[in-house]
């Protein structure tokens, strides 16, 4: 009798083991959040999207075109960073959906239509690729809905009428505490050209030095004109600068034409002008992307950029030459960039005083304006972007707390299956196959 019971128990255990093996080997979902299963496709989508972004940044910032997995991001190996990112993003997706439903919020018909239209467009062009990665159309749709829910939750708390809405006075104070308002003109430095051994030649160095001396002298000439000129009236100096650039370009163009017409005359010696080259009278250095809501135009050469005035409007933009930058919330790495150093200089300046500045790229004239002279209007015109600057970190803390409260169980078999390297290799295989077909 005892032996029979042991056999029965063994058979039962075997059946349970078989059933659980089928369940545990299921990698169609990457985690459970309460009673909900989160599609593995959402995790892969998050992994793939961030991978593409980081690879693009590596190319534009460092010129890296391969060996991505030998790089580090935020101090982590590339594959580790991507795995951590995708797992966190997927947990946050689950928390957003849960909180969105808990609050009884809904997406509008317009939002749903926009998501569906985006999916249709994406699937027409990239559907086959996504499917090769194991990402279904439904997973992409859920991911996009999750992104929109996240936006709606942010507005639920901080937008006008929200539970923790930001008042106009709070936004103006934020501007006063963190932003710099300034205008600038720059004269780019000329770098000596190099020979085949990547060494600057003596003649090239002499030519670059001469061009830079002239650029600096021209900067000083404009700086002298700007002495005693207020921030508002500095536009007249910029206008004169733009006229100078346009004239210089016309002169250079004329000289080039004359040179071409006489090129066949072997007795004519090429005259290397020491005047400021076209590239030496550049528009002002652009603001760092860390200034999220910098919507104003830069001081620019009339010949180099489009007019900041809307052609459909009879009123010129009074702030076309101004820049607004969030210096107060820059971190140390951002402050150590060329633009960060410019802003540091502006930060220590008195208002309405044109000041000389120089870095490795150019000679500058900087002038600082009173932020309080524009804070109210700027807050009104850039409300949405400023709101994100002010409350993104606070919202992220809420989101993290929602994740911690959720009963999330990660399906490690799925995580081990859909590694960044697997995702990358599938992408490489797909495009290699389709580019060669």
GROMACS .gro file of C-alpha atoms in nm:
model
  437
    1UNK     CA    1   0.000   0.000   0.000
    2UNK     CA    2   0.282   0.238   0.090
    3UNK     CA    3   0.456   0.149  -0.233
    4UNK     CA    4   0.142   0.229  -0.434
    5UNK     CA    5   0.115   0.570  -0.267
    6UNK     CA    6   0.477   0.645  -0.359
    7UNK     CA    7   0.413   0.554  -0.722
    8UNK     CA    8   0.099   0.771  -0.732
    9UNK     CA    9   0.288   1.062  -0.576
   10UNK     CA   10   0.569   1.022  -0.826
   11UNK     CA   11   0.326   1.023  -1.121
   12UNK     CA   12   0.149   1.331  -0.984
   13UNK     CA   13   0.481   1.510  -0.939
   14UNK     CA   14   0.581   1.420  -1.294
   15UNK     CA   15   0.258   1.561  -1.433
   16UNK     CA   16   0.298   1.881  -1.232
   17UNK     CA   17   0.656   1.912  -1.345
   18UNK     CA   18   0.552   1.875  -1.709
   19UNK     CA   19   0.281   2.138  -1.667
   20UNK     CA   20   0.509   2.383  -1.488
   21UNK     CA   21   0.785   2.329  -1.743
   22UNK     CA   22   0.551   2.441  -2.017
   23UNK     CA   23   0.457   2.748  -1.812
   24UNK     CA   24   0.810   2.835  -1.702
   25UNK     CA   25   0.950   2.803  -2.056
   26UNK     CA   26   0.695   3.055  -2.185
   27UNK     CA   27   0.892   3.362  -2.298
   28UNK     CA   28   0.602   3.540  -2.466
   29UNK     CA   29   0.576   3.763  -2.160
   30UNK     CA   30   0.859   3.938  -1.977
   31UNK     CA   31   0.694   3.999  -1.641
   32UNK     CA   32   0.369   3.990  -1.452
   33UNK     CA   33   0.230   4.294  -1.273
   34UNK     CA   34  -0.043   4.175  -1.042
   35UNK     CA   35  -0.273   3.967  -1.261
   36UNK     CA   36  -0.145   4.116  -1.587
   37UNK     CA   37   0.120   3.971  -1.815
   38UNK     CA   38   0.344   4.220  -1.998
   39UNK     CA   39   0.429   4.116  -2.353
   40UNK     CA   40   0.794   4.040  -2.419
   41UNK     CA   41   0.752   4.251  -2.734
   42UNK     CA   42   0.721   4.565  -2.520
   43UNK     CA   43   1.052   4.484  -2.350
   44UNK     CA   44   1.224   4.416  -2.683
   45UNK     CA   45   1.074   4.737  -2.825
   46UNK     CA   46   1.217   4.938  -2.535
   47UNK     CA   47   1.553   4.766  -2.577
   48UNK     CA   48   1.563   4.822  -2.952
   49UNK     CA   49   1.453   5.186  -2.934
   50UNK     CA   50   1.718   5.278  -2.676
   51UNK     CA   51   1.982   5.078  -2.863
   52UNK     CA   52   1.914   5.275  -3.182
   53UNK     CA   53   1.928   5.605  -2.992
   54UNK     CA   54   2.256   5.524  -2.816
   55UNK     CA   55   2.419   5.400  -3.136
   56UNK     CA   56   2.319   5.722  -3.310
   57UNK     CA   57   2.466   5.928  -3.025
   58UNK     CA   58   2.790   5.725  -3.040
   59UNK     CA   59   2.821   5.804  -3.409
   60UNK     CA   60   2.750   6.176  -3.387
   61UNK     CA   61   2.943   6.239  -3.067
   62UNK     CA   62   3.238   6.003  -3.110
   63UNK     CA   63   3.229   5.884  -3.471
   64UNK     CA   64   3.173   5.522  -3.361
   65UNK     CA   65   3.027   5.303  -3.636
   66UNK     CA   66   3.090   4.956  -3.494
   67UNK     CA   67   3.214   4.777  -3.182
   68UNK     CA   68   2.917   4.920  -2.993
   69UNK     CA   69   2.930   4.643  -2.737
   70UNK     CA   70   3.283   4.746  -2.639
   71UNK     CA   71   3.152   5.088  -2.534
   72UNK     CA   72   3.012   5.209  -2.205
   73UNK     CA   73   2.703   5.417  -2.136
   74UNK     CA   74   2.660   5.586  -1.799
   75UNK     CA   75   2.952   5.385  -1.668
   76UNK     CA   76   2.799   5.051  -1.766
   77UNK     CA   77   2.888   4.808  -2.041
   78UNK     CA   78   2.661   4.869  -2.340
   79UNK     CA   79   2.468   4.543  -2.312
   80UNK     CA   80   2.424   4.580  -1.935
   81UNK     CA   81   2.301   4.936  -1.977
   82UNK     CA   82   2.046   4.832  -2.240
   83UNK     CA   83   1.916   4.540  -2.035
   84UNK     CA   84   1.876   4.759  -1.728
   85UNK     CA   85   1.712   5.035  -1.929
   86UNK     CA   86   1.463   4.805  -2.101
   87UNK     CA   87   1.368   4.633  -1.775
   88UNK     CA   88   1.315   4.965  -1.595
   89UNK     CA   89   1.119   5.111  -1.887
   90UNK     CA   90   0.895   4.804  -1.902
   91UNK     CA   91   0.830   4.813  -1.527
   92UNK     CA   92   0.742   5.180  -1.561
   93UNK     CA   93   0.506   5.097  -1.846
   94UNK     CA   94   0.325   4.851  -1.620
   95UNK     CA   95   0.307   5.106  -1.338
   96UNK     CA   96   0.176   5.379  -1.571
   97UNK     CA   97  -0.103   5.157  -1.704
   98UNK     CA   98  -0.194   5.050  -1.350
   99UNK     CA   99  -0.204   5.407  -1.214
  100UNK     CA  100  -0.387   5.536  -1.522
  101UNK     CA  101  -0.662   5.279  -1.472
  102UNK     CA  102  -0.670   5.331  -1.097
  103UNK     CA  103  -0.739   5.702  -1.148
  104UNK     CA  104  -1.012   5.625  -1.401
  105UNK     CA  105  -0.842   5.818  -1.680
  106UNK     CA  106  -0.908   5.751  -2.047
  107UNK     CA  107  -0.738   5.835  -2.374
  108UNK     CA  108  -0.940   6.055  -2.606
  109UNK     CA  109  -1.071   5.936  -2.943
  110UNK     CA  110  -0.821   6.174  -3.101
  111UNK     CA  111  -0.535   6.013  -2.908
  112UNK     CA  112  -0.643   5.664  -3.012
  113UNK     CA  113  -0.672   5.770  -3.376
  114UNK     CA  114  -0.327   5.928  -3.366
  115UNK     CA  115  -0.178   5.608  -3.220
  116UNK     CA  116  -0.354   5.389  -3.476
  117UNK     CA  117  -0.238   5.613  -3.762
  118UNK     CA  118   0.117   5.598  -3.630
  119UNK     CA  119   0.102   5.218  -3.606
  120UNK     CA  120  -0.030   5.186  -3.961
  121UNK     CA  121   0.247   5.407  -4.095
  122UNK     CA  122   0.514   5.228  -3.893
  123UNK     CA  123   0.394   4.882  -3.995
  124UNK     CA  124   0.386   4.974  -4.362
  125UNK     CA  125   0.754   5.065  -4.353
  126UNK     CA  126   0.899   4.857  -4.067
  127UNK     CA  127   0.647   4.591  -3.976
  128UNK     CA  128   0.851   4.307  -4.124
  129UNK     CA  129   1.158   4.420  -3.930
  130UNK     CA  130   0.972   4.442  -3.599
  131UNK     CA  131   0.828   4.096  -3.650
  132UNK     CA  132   1.177   3.961  -3.721
  133UNK     CA  133   1.272   4.091  -3.375
  134UNK     CA  134   0.974   3.921  -3.213
  135UNK     CA  135   0.778   4.245  -3.169
  136UNK     CA  136   0.412   4.223  -3.265
  137UNK     CA  137   0.197   4.504  -3.393
  138UNK     CA  138  -0.005   4.481  -3.071
  139UNK     CA  139   0.308   4.525  -2.857
  140UNK     CA  140   0.405   4.843  -3.040
  141UNK     CA  141   0.051   4.972  -3.001
  142UNK     CA  142   0.058   4.901  -2.627
  143UNK     CA  143   0.397   5.073  -2.596
  144UNK     CA  144   0.269   5.385  -2.774
  145UNK     CA  145  -0.047   5.387  -2.563
  146UNK     CA  146   0.172   5.360  -2.254
  147UNK     CA  147   0.373   5.665  -2.363
  148UNK     CA  148   0.055   5.866  -2.412
  149UNK     CA  149  -0.082   5.751  -2.075
  150UNK     CA  150   0.240   5.872  -1.916
  151UNK     CA  151   0.190   6.217  -2.069
  152UNK     CA  152  -0.169   6.225  -1.949
  153UNK     CA  153  -0.065   6.127  -1.597
  154UNK     CA  154   0.191   6.408  -1.591
  155UNK     CA  155  -0.079   6.655  -1.693
  156UNK     CA  156  -0.319   6.505  -1.441
  157UNK     CA  157  -0.085   6.619  -1.166
  158UNK     CA  158   0.086   6.934  -1.296
  159UNK     CA  159  -0.107   7.092  -1.584
  160UNK     CA  160  -0.368   7.361  -1.531
  161UNK     CA  161  -0.645   7.221  -1.311
  162UNK     CA  162  -0.425   6.928  -1.203
  163UNK     CA  163  -0.387   6.794  -0.851
  164UNK     CA  164  -0.054   6.974  -0.808
  165UNK     CA  165  -0.084   7.238  -1.080
  166UNK     CA  166   0.202   7.485  -1.120
  167UNK     CA  167   0.091   7.845  -1.084
  168UNK     CA  168   0.209   8.127  -1.309
  169UNK     CA  169   0.395   8.283  -1.014
  170UNK     CA  170   0.581   7.957  -0.947
  171UNK     CA  171   0.688   7.933  -1.309
  172UNK     CA  172   0.809   8.294  -1.318
  173UNK     CA  173   1.009   8.237  -0.999
  174UNK     CA  174   1.164   7.926  -1.155
  175UNK     CA  175   1.277   8.136  -1.451
  176UNK     CA  176   1.418   8.409  -1.227
  177UNK     CA  177   1.610   8.154  -1.019
  178UNK     CA  178   1.757   7.949  -1.305
  179UNK     CA  179   1.756   8.122  -1.641
  180UNK     CA  180   2.002   8.354  -1.812
  181UNK     CA  181   1.901   8.600  -2.080
  182UNK     CA  182   2.170   8.719  -2.318
  183UNK     CA  183   2.277   8.814  -2.670
  184UNK     CA  184   2.606   8.747  -2.841
  185UNK     CA  185   2.816   8.795  -3.150
  186UNK     CA  186   3.103   8.564  -3.240
  187UNK     CA  187   3.401   8.565  -3.474
  188UNK     CA  188   3.518   8.210  -3.536
  189UNK     CA  189   3.882   8.123  -3.502
  190UNK     CA  190   4.074   7.976  -3.793
  191UNK     CA  191   4.258   7.651  -3.729
  192UNK     CA  192   4.582   7.575  -3.908
  193UNK     CA  193   4.540   7.315  -4.182
  194UNK     CA  194   4.744   6.997  -4.156
  195UNK     CA  195   4.961   6.802  -4.396
  196UNK     CA  196   4.942   6.429  -4.461
  197UNK     CA  197   5.115   6.357  -4.130
  198UNK     CA  198   4.845   6.552  -3.944
  199UNK     CA  199   5.096   6.820  -3.847
  200UNK     CA  200   5.023   7.186  -3.902
  201UNK     CA  201   5.261   7.341  -4.155
  202UNK     CA  202   5.447   7.662  -4.070
  203UNK     CA  203   5.280   7.856  -4.352
  204UNK     CA  204   4.937   7.730  -4.244
  205UNK     CA  205   5.005   7.827  -3.884
  206UNK     CA  206   5.118   8.175  -3.988
  207UNK     CA  207   4.810   8.216  -4.204
  208UNK     CA  208   4.577   8.100  -3.924
  209UNK     CA  209   4.748   8.332  -3.673
  210UNK     CA  210   4.707   8.626  -3.909
  211UNK     CA  211   4.339   8.545  -3.967
  212UNK     CA  212   4.278   8.512  -3.594
  213UNK     CA  213   4.452   8.841  -3.520
  214UNK     CA  214   4.223   9.010  -3.770
  215UNK     CA  215   3.914   8.834  -3.627
  216UNK     CA  216   4.009   8.947  -3.277
  217UNK     CA  217   4.070   9.301  -3.399
  218UNK     CA  218   3.729   9.305  -3.568
  219UNK     CA  219   3.569   9.172  -3.248
  220UNK     CA  220   3.738   9.449  -3.049
  221UNK     CA  221   3.619   9.705  -3.302
  222UNK     CA  222   3.258   9.598  -3.252
  223UNK     CA  223   3.310   9.577  -2.875
  224UNK     CA  224   3.419   9.940  -2.871
  225UNK     CA  225   3.100  10.036  -3.055
  226UNK     CA  226   2.896   9.844  -2.799
  227UNK     CA  227   3.031  10.028  -2.496
  228UNK     CA  228   2.749  10.206  -2.316
  229UNK     CA  229   2.486  10.033  -2.531
  230UNK     CA  230   2.199   9.872  -2.338
  231UNK     CA  231   2.085   9.514  -2.380
  232UNK     CA  232   1.778   9.623  -2.578
  233UNK     CA  233   1.979   9.855  -2.803
  234UNK     CA  234   2.246   9.592  -2.866
  235UNK     CA  235   2.029   9.481  -3.160
  236UNK     CA  236   2.173   9.775  -3.353
  237UNK     CA  237   2.522   9.633  -3.302
  238UNK     CA  238   2.400   9.295  -3.424
  239UNK     CA  239   2.243   9.459  -3.729
  240UNK     CA  240   2.575   9.627  -3.808
  241UNK     CA  241   2.753   9.296  -3.756
  242UNK     CA  242   2.511   9.126  -3.999
  243UNK     CA  243   2.577   9.398  -4.256
  244UNK     CA  244   2.951   9.343  -4.211
  245UNK     CA  245   2.914   8.968  -4.266
  246UNK     CA  246   2.701   9.018  -4.577
  247UNK     CA  247   2.953   9.266  -4.716
  248UNK     CA  248   3.242   9.034  -4.636
  249UNK     CA  249   3.072   8.746  -4.814
  250UNK     CA  250   3.005   8.958  -5.119
  251UNK     CA  251   3.368   9.070  -5.123
  252UNK     CA  252   3.497   8.716  -5.085
  253UNK     CA  253   3.265   8.596  -5.361
  254UNK     CA  254   3.384   8.873  -5.591
  255UNK     CA  255   3.747   8.794  -5.513
  256UNK     CA  256   3.687   8.426  -5.586
  257UNK     CA  257   3.531   8.513  -5.922
  258UNK     CA  258   3.822   8.739  -6.013
  259UNK     CA  259   4.064   8.466  -5.910
  260UNK     CA  260   3.886   8.210  -6.128
  261UNK     CA  261   3.891   8.440  -6.430
  262UNK     CA  262   4.265   8.492  -6.400
  263UNK     CA  263   4.357   8.135  -6.309
  264UNK     CA  264   4.486   8.066  -6.661
  265UNK     CA  265   4.740   8.347  -6.634
  266UNK     CA  266   5.054   8.159  -6.526
  267UNK     CA  267   5.227   8.485  -6.435
  268UNK     CA  268   4.962   8.562  -6.172
  269UNK     CA  269   5.060   8.458  -5.821
  270UNK     CA  270   4.788   8.334  -5.589
  271UNK     CA  271   4.726   8.596  -5.323
  272UNK     CA  272   4.642   8.437  -4.987
  273UNK     CA  273   4.432   8.703  -4.820
  274UNK     CA  274   4.483   8.759  -4.450
  275UNK     CA  275   4.137   8.901  -4.404
  276UNK     CA  276   3.880   8.723  -4.192
  277UNK     CA  277   3.761   8.420  -4.385
  278UNK     CA  278   3.392   8.354  -4.448
  279UNK     CA  279   3.386   8.095  -4.172
  280UNK     CA  280   3.554   8.339  -3.936
  281UNK     CA  281   3.249   8.560  -3.901
  282UNK     CA  282   3.012   8.301  -3.773
  283UNK     CA  283   2.684   8.343  -3.600
  284UNK     CA  284   2.683   8.307  -3.224
  285UNK     CA  285   2.752   7.972  -3.064
  286UNK     CA  286   2.439   7.765  -3.026
  287UNK     CA  287   2.289   7.683  -2.689
  288UNK     CA  288   2.345   7.343  -2.532
  289UNK     CA  289   2.053   7.103  -2.569
  290UNK     CA  290   2.024   7.095  -2.193
  291UNK     CA  291   1.831   7.420  -2.221
  292UNK     CA  292   1.512   7.236  -2.305
  293UNK     CA  293   1.295   7.537  -2.373
  294UNK     CA  294   1.539   7.762  -2.557
  295UNK     CA  295   1.301   7.862  -2.833
  296UNK     CA  296   1.456   8.197  -2.923
  297UNK     CA  297   1.671   8.249  -3.229
  298UNK     CA  298   2.043   8.301  -3.203
  299UNK     CA  299   2.221   8.617  -3.314
  300UNK     CA  300   2.283   8.529  -3.674
  301UNK     CA  301   2.436   8.649  -3.993
  302UNK     CA  302   2.171   8.785  -4.225
  303UNK     CA  303   2.330   8.586  -4.504
  304UNK     CA  304   2.366   8.267  -4.301
  305UNK     CA  305   2.021   8.206  -4.156
  306UNK     CA  306   1.655   8.252  -4.223
  307UNK     CA  307   1.491   8.560  -4.084
  308UNK     CA  308   1.350   8.504  -3.739
  309UNK     CA  309   1.046   8.704  -3.837
  310UNK     CA  310   0.748   8.506  -3.957
  311UNK     CA  311   0.695   8.602  -4.320
  312UNK     CA  312   0.320   8.593  -4.263
  313UNK     CA  313   0.346   8.848  -3.982
  314UNK     CA  314   0.401   9.220  -4.021
  315UNK     CA  315   0.549   9.242  -3.672
  316UNK     CA  316   0.918   9.150  -3.631
  317UNK     CA  317   1.014   8.927  -3.342
  318UNK     CA  318   1.144   9.158  -3.067
  319UNK     CA  319   1.339   8.870  -2.914
  320UNK     CA  320   1.495   8.733  -3.233
  321UNK     CA  321   1.850   8.802  -3.116
  322UNK     CA  322   1.806   8.678  -2.760
  323UNK     CA  323   1.885   8.347  -2.601
  324UNK     CA  324   1.731   8.208  -2.284
  325UNK     CA  325   1.923   7.929  -2.114
  326UNK     CA  326   1.857   7.721  -1.804
  327UNK     CA  327   2.200   7.752  -1.646
  328UNK     CA  328   2.079   7.694  -1.290
  329UNK     CA  329   1.991   7.330  -1.348
  330UNK     CA  330   2.293   7.233  -1.557
  331UNK     CA  331   2.503   6.956  -1.405
  332UNK     CA  332   2.882   6.971  -1.385
  333UNK     CA  333   2.935   6.786  -1.713
  334UNK     CA  334   2.708   7.030  -1.897
  335UNK     CA  335   2.879   7.330  -1.740
  336UNK     CA  336   3.211   7.192  -1.862
  337UNK     CA  337   3.106   7.213  -2.228
  338UNK     CA  338   3.195   7.512  -2.447
  339UNK     CA  339   2.840   7.642  -2.417
  340UNK     CA  340   2.834   7.581  -2.042
  341UNK     CA  341   3.148   7.790  -2.004
  342UNK     CA  342   2.991   8.072  -2.204
  343UNK     CA  343   2.689   8.063  -1.974
  344UNK     CA  344   2.915   8.066  -1.669
  345UNK     CA  345   3.073   8.383  -1.806
  346UNK     CA  346   2.731   8.539  -1.865
  347UNK     CA  347   2.620   8.438  -1.516
  348UNK     CA  348   2.894   8.647  -1.357
  349UNK     CA  349   2.839   8.953  -1.576
  350UNK     CA  350   2.651   9.271  -1.494
  351UNK     CA  351   2.345   9.347  -1.705
  352UNK     CA  352   2.368   9.589  -1.998
  353UNK     CA  353   2.748   9.568  -2.020
  354UNK     CA  354   2.900   9.431  -2.342
  355UNK     CA  355   3.188   9.203  -2.251
  356UNK     CA  356   3.465   9.027  -2.444
  357UNK     CA  357   3.503   8.651  -2.415
  358UNK     CA  358   3.719   8.396  -2.592
  359UNK     CA  359   3.741   8.017  -2.613
  360UNK     CA  360   3.905   7.767  -2.848
  361UNK     CA  361   3.636   7.823  -3.109
  362UNK     CA  362   3.581   8.196  -3.136
  363UNK     CA  363   3.609   8.552  -3.007
  364UNK     CA  364   3.281   8.673  -2.858
  365UNK     CA  365   3.093   8.978  -2.748
  366UNK     CA  366   2.840   8.889  -2.478
  367UNK     CA  367   2.577   9.107  -2.317
  368UNK     CA  368   2.346   9.001  -2.036
  369UNK     CA  369   1.982   9.108  -2.003
  370UNK     CA  370   1.759   9.129  -1.699
  371UNK     CA  371   1.560   8.805  -1.684
  372UNK     CA  372   1.279   8.984  -1.504
  373UNK     CA  373   1.225   9.196  -1.810
  374UNK     CA  374   1.096   8.893  -1.995
  375UNK     CA  375   1.005   8.624  -1.741
  376UNK     CA  376   0.626   8.662  -1.749
  377UNK     CA  377   0.595   8.660  -2.126
  378UNK     CA  378   0.845   8.377  -2.169
  379UNK     CA  379   0.663   8.165  -1.910
  380UNK     CA  380   0.338   8.213  -2.098
  381UNK     CA  381   0.486   8.136  -2.441
  382UNK     CA  382   0.682   7.830  -2.325
  383UNK     CA  383   0.451   7.697  -2.055
  384UNK     CA  384   0.449   7.331  -2.157
  385UNK     CA  385   0.826   7.296  -2.198
  386UNK     CA  386   0.895   7.479  -1.874
  387UNK     CA  387   0.646   7.261  -1.692
  388UNK     CA  388   0.840   6.952  -1.800
  389UNK     CA  389   1.167   7.109  -1.688
  390UNK     CA  390   1.023   7.196  -1.349
  391UNK     CA  391   0.840   6.874  -1.269
  392UNK     CA  392   1.001   6.589  -1.462
  393UNK     CA  393   1.220   6.482  -1.171
  394UNK     CA  394   0.930   6.502  -0.927
  395UNK     CA  395   0.709   6.300  -1.159
  396UNK     CA  396   0.984   6.041  -1.198
  397UNK     CA  397   0.988   5.995  -0.819
  398UNK     CA  398   0.614   5.931  -0.826
  399UNK     CA  399   0.657   5.679  -1.106
  400UNK     CA  400   0.935   5.499  -0.918
  401UNK     CA  401   0.712   5.472  -0.613
  402UNK     CA  402   0.431   5.325  -0.826
  403UNK     CA  403   0.671   5.060  -0.958
  404UNK     CA  404   0.778   4.970  -0.605
  405UNK     CA  405   0.418   4.923  -0.494
  406UNK     CA  406   0.330   4.693  -0.783
  407UNK     CA  407   0.360   4.319  -0.741
  408UNK     CA  408   0.602   4.269  -1.031
  409UNK     CA  409   0.754   3.930  -1.101
  410UNK     CA  410   1.016   3.918  -1.376
  411UNK     CA  411   1.028   3.624  -1.618
  412UNK     CA  412   1.406   3.575  -1.618
  413UNK     CA  413   1.390   3.318  -1.899
  414UNK     CA  414   1.256   3.589  -2.129
  415UNK     CA  415   1.521   3.837  -2.012
  416UNK     CA  416   1.795   3.582  -2.087
  417UNK     CA  417   1.646   3.507  -2.426
  418UNK     CA  418   1.603   3.864  -2.552
  419UNK     CA  419   1.948   4.001  -2.478
  420UNK     CA  420   2.076   4.323  -2.641
  421UNK     CA  421   2.326   4.120  -2.844
  422UNK     CA  422   2.050   3.894  -2.975
  423UNK     CA  423   1.839   4.197  -3.067
  424UNK     CA  424   2.138   4.362  -3.236
  425UNK     CA  425   2.235   4.048  -3.430
  426UNK     CA  426   1.877   4.007  -3.557
  427UNK     CA  427   1.876   4.369  -3.669
  428UNK     CA  428   2.209   4.325  -3.849
  429UNK     CA  429   2.091   4.003  -4.013
  430UNK     CA  430   1.762   4.159  -4.126
  431UNK     CA  431   1.917   4.466  -4.288
  432UNK     CA  432   2.204   4.269  -4.437
  433UNK     CA  433   1.957   4.029  -4.597
  434UNK     CA  434   1.723   4.300  -4.724
  435UNK     CA  435   1.995   4.534  -4.847
  436UNK     CA  436   2.144   4.253  -5.052
  437UNK     CA  437   1.816   4.129  -5.193
   0.00000   0.00000   0.00000
